[in-house]
Short mmCIF file of C-alpha atoms in Angstrom, two decimals:
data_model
loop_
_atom_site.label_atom_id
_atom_site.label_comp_id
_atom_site.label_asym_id
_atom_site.label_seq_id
_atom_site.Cartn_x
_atom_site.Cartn_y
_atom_site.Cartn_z
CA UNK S 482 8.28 -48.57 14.50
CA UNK S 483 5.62 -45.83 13.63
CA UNK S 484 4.71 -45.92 9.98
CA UNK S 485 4.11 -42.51 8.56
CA UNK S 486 1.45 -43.01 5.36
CA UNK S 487 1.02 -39.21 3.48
CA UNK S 488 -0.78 -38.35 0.91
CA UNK S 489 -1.02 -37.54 -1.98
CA UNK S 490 2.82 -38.15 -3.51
CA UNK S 491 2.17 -34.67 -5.50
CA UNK S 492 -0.33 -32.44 -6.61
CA UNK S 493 -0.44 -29.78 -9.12
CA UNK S 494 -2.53 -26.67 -7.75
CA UNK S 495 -2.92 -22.97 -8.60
CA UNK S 496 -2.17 -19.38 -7.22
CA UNK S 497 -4.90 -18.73 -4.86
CA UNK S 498 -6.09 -22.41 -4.60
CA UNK S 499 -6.46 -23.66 -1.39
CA UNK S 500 -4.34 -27.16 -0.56
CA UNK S 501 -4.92 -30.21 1.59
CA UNK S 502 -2.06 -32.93 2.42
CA UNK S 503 -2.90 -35.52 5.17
CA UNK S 504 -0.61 -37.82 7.24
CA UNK S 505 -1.67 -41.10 8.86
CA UNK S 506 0.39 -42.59 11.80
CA UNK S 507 0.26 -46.61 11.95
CA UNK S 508 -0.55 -45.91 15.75
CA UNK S 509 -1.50 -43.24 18.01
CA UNK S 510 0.85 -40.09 18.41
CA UNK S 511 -1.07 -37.99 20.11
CA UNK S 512 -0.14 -34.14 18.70
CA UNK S 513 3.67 -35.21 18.18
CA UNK S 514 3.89 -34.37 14.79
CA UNK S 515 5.18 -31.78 12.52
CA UNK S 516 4.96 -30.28 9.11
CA UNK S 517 8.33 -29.24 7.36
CA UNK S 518 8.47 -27.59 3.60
CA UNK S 519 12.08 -28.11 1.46
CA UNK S 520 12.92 -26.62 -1.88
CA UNK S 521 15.08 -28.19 -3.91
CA UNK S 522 18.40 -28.17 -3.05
CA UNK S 523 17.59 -26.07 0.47
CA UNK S 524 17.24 -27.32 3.96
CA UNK S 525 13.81 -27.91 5.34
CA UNK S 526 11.97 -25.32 7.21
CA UNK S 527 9.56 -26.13 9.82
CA UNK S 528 5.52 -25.06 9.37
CA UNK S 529 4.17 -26.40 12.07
CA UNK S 530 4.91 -28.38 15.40
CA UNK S 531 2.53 -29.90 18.04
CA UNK S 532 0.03 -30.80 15.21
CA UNK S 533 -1.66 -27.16 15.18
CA UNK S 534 1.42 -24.81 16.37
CA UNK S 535 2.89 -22.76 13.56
CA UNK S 536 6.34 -21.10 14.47
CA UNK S 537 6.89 -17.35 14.37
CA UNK S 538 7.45 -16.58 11.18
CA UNK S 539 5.71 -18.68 9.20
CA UNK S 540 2.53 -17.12 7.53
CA UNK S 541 -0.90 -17.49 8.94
CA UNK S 542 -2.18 -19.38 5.52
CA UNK S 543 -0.33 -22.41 7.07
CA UNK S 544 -2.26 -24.67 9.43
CA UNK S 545 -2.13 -28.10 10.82
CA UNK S 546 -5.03 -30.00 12.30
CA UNK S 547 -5.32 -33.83 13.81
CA UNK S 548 -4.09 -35.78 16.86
CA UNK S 549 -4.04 -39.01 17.41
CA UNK S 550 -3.73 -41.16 14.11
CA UNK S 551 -4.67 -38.16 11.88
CA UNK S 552 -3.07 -34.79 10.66
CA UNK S 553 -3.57 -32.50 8.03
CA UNK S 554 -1.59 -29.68 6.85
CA UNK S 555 -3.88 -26.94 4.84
CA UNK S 556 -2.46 -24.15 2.93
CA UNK S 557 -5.81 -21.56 2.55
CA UNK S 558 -4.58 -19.77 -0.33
CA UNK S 559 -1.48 -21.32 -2.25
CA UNK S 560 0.97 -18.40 -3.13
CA UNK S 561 4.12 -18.75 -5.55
CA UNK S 562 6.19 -19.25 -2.95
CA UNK S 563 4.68 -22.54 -1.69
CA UNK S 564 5.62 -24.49 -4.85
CA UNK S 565 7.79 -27.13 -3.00
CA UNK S 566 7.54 -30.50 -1.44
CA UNK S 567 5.88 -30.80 2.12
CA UNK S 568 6.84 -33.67 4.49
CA UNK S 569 5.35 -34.94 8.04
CA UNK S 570 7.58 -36.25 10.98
CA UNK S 571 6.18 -38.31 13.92
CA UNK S 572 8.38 -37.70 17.00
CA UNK S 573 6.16 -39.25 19.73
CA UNK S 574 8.88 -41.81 19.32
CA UNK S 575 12.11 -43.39 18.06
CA UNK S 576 12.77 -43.83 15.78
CA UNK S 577 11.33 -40.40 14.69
CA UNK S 578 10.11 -41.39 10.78
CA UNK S 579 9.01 -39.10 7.75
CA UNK S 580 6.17 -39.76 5.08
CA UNK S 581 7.05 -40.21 1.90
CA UNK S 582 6.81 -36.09 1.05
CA UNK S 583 4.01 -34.44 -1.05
CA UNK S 584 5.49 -32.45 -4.09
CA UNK S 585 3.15 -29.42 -4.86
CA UNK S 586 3.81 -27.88 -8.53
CA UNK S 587 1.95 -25.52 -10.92
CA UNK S 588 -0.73 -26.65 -12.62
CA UNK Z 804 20.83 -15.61 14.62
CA UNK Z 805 21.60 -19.30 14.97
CA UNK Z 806 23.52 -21.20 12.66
CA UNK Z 807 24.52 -25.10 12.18
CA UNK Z 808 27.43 -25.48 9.72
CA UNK Z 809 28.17 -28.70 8.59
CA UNK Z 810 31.38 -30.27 7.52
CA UNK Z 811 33.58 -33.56 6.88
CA UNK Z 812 31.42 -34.75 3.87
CA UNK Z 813 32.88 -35.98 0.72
CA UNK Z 814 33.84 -39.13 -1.51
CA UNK Z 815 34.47 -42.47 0.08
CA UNK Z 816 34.80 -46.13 -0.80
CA UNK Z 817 32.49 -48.47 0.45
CA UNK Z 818 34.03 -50.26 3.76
CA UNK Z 819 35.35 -46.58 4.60
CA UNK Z 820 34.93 -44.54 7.14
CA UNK Z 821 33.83 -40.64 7.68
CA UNK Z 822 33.37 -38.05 10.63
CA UNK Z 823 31.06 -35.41 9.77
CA UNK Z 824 31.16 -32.32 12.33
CA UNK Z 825 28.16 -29.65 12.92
CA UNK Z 826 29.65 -25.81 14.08
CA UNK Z 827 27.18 -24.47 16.25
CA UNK Z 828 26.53 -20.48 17.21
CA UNK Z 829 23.98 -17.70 17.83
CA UNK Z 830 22.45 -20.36 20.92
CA UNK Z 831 22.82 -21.89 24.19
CA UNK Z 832 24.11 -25.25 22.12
CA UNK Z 833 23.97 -27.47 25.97
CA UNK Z 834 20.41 -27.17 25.99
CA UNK Z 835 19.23 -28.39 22.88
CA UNK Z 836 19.15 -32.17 21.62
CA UNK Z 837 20.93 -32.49 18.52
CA UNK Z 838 19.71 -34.61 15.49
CA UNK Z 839 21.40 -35.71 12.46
CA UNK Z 840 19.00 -36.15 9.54
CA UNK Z 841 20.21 -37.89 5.47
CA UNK Z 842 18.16 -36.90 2.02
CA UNK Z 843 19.75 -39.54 -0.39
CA UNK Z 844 19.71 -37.83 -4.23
CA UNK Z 845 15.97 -37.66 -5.15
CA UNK Z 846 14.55 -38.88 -2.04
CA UNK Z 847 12.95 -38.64 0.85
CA UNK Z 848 14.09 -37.34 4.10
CA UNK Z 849 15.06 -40.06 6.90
CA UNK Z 850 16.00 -39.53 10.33
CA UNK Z 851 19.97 -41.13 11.08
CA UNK Z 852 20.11 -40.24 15.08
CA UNK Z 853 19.66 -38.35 17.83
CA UNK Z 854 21.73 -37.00 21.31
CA UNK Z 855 20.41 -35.69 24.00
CA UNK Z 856 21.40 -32.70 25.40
CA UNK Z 857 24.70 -33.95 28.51
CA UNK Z 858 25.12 -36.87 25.58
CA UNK Z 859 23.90 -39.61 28.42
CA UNK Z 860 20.72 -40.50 25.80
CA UNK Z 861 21.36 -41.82 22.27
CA UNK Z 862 18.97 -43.44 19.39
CA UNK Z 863 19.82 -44.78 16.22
CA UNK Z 864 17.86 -45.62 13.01
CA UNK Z 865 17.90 -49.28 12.79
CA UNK Z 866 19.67 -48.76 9.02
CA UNK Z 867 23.12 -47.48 10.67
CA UNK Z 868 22.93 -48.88 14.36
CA UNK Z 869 26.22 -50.18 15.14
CA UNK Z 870 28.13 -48.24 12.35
CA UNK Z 871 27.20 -44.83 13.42
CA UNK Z 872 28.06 -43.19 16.45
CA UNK Z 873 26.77 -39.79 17.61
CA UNK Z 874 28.58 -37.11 19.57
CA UNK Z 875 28.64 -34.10 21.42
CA UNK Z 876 31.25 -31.51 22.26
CA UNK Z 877 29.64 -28.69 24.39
CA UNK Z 878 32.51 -26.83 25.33
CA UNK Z 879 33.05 -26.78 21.93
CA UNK Z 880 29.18 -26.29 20.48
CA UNK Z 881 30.02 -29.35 18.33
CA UNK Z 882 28.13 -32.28 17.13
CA UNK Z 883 29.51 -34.86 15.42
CA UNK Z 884 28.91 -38.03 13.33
CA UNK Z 885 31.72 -41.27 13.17
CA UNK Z 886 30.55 -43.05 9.95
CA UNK Z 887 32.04 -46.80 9.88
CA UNK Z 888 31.50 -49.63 7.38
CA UNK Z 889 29.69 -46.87 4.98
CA UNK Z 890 27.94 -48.86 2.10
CA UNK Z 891 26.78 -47.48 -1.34
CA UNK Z 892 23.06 -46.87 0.45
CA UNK Z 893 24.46 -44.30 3.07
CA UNK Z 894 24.86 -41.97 0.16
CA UNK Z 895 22.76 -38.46 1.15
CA UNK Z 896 22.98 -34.79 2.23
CA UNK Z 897 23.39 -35.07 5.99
CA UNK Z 898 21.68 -32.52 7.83
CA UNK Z 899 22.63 -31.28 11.07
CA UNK Z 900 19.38 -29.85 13.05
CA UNK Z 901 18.70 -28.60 16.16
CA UNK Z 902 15.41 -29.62 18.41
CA UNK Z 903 14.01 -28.71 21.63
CA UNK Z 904 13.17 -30.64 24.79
CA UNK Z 905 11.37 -33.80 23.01
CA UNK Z 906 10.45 -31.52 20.00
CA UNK Z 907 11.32 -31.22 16.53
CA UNK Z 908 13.92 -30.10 14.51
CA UNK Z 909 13.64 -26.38 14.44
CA UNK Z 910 16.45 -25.11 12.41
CA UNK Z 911 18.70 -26.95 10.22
CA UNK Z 912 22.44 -26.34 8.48
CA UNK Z 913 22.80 -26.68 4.99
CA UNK Z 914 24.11 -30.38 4.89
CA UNK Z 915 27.05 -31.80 3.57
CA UNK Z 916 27.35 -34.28 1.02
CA UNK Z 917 28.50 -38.23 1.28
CA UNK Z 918 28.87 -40.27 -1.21
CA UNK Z 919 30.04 -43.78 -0.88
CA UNK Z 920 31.19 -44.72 -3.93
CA UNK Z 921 34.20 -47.46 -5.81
#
């Protein structure tokens, strides 16, 4: 099974501040991997899909970067709405697995 | 606009059994793969299974093969879950989630709620 490592477990940030949470796959992937974002007691919404893709919809201070072993999800300017917890999926295989999630609060 | 409505959760006793069913509408449901997706209370989110989209293709997370079976009704727009020999650790929102040809989940339902309790 593919191990999904992310980091870090949580982070407190500010309006405006820009964010960095990375994902490392215990073996290759190539782009299969995407970034969801869940509030608490919501579903999860999907950033980002084929590593880099971002949905319609979704705003253009979300990106996603990597392939291979790799990934990071950046958010360029952290706005109040973004105060959740992030989580990456691997789905270059089953069984399709999740890091651990990355809960972003206010500093 | 497409929704996924689940339903079937509730309160069980360990041993039990469950069938949770996903409604859904505002898509072509026979051309999608269907996933099933569990948040236990405080955690993490964890992948449960997959079908694809005729229902010839399933996969299984190794912590409910052989207790869980997934199903599809297309005529219908249905997915469904049969839950067997549920244990304490199967408690979690299930989510019901669509996903393209070998993508990911795009959009999700709201979950339902199983807990597996004495």
């Amino acid at each position: 099974d593919i191990q999904m490592t992310q980091s870090p477990s949580s982070l407190s940030a500010s309006v405006g501040d820009r964010v960095t949470i990375t994902c490392r796959a215990s073996q290759g992937i190539r782009s299969d991997l995407a970034w969801y974002q869940q509030k608490p007691g919501k579903a999860p919404k999907r950033l980002i899909y084929s590593a880099s893709s971002l949905p319609s919809g979704v705003p253009s201070r979300f990106s996603g970067s990597g392939s291979g072993t790799q990934f990071t999800l950046t958010i360029s300017s952290l706005q109040p709405e973004d105060f959740a917890t992030y989580y990456c999926l691997q789905y270059n295989s089953y069984p399709w697995t999740f890091g651990q999630g990355t809960k972003v609060d206010i500093k | 606009e497409v929704q996924l409505v689940e339903s079937g959760g509730g309160l069980v006793k360990p041993g039990g059994s469950l069938r949770l069913s996903c409604a859904a509408s505002g898509f072509t449901f026979n051309i999608y793969n269907m996933n099933w997706v569990r948040q236990a209370p405080g955690k993490g989110l964890e992948w449960v299974s997959s079908i694809t989209t005729s229902g010839s293709f399933t996969y299984y997370a190794d912590s409910v093969k052989g207790r869980f079976t997934i199903s599809r009704d297309n005529a219908k727009n249905s997915l469904y879950l049969q839950m067997n020999s549920l244990r304490a650790e199967d408690t979690a929102v299930y989510y019901c989630a669509r996903a393209g040809s070998w993508g990911p989940p795009d959009y999700w339902g709201q979950g339902t709620l199983v807990t597996v309790s004495s």
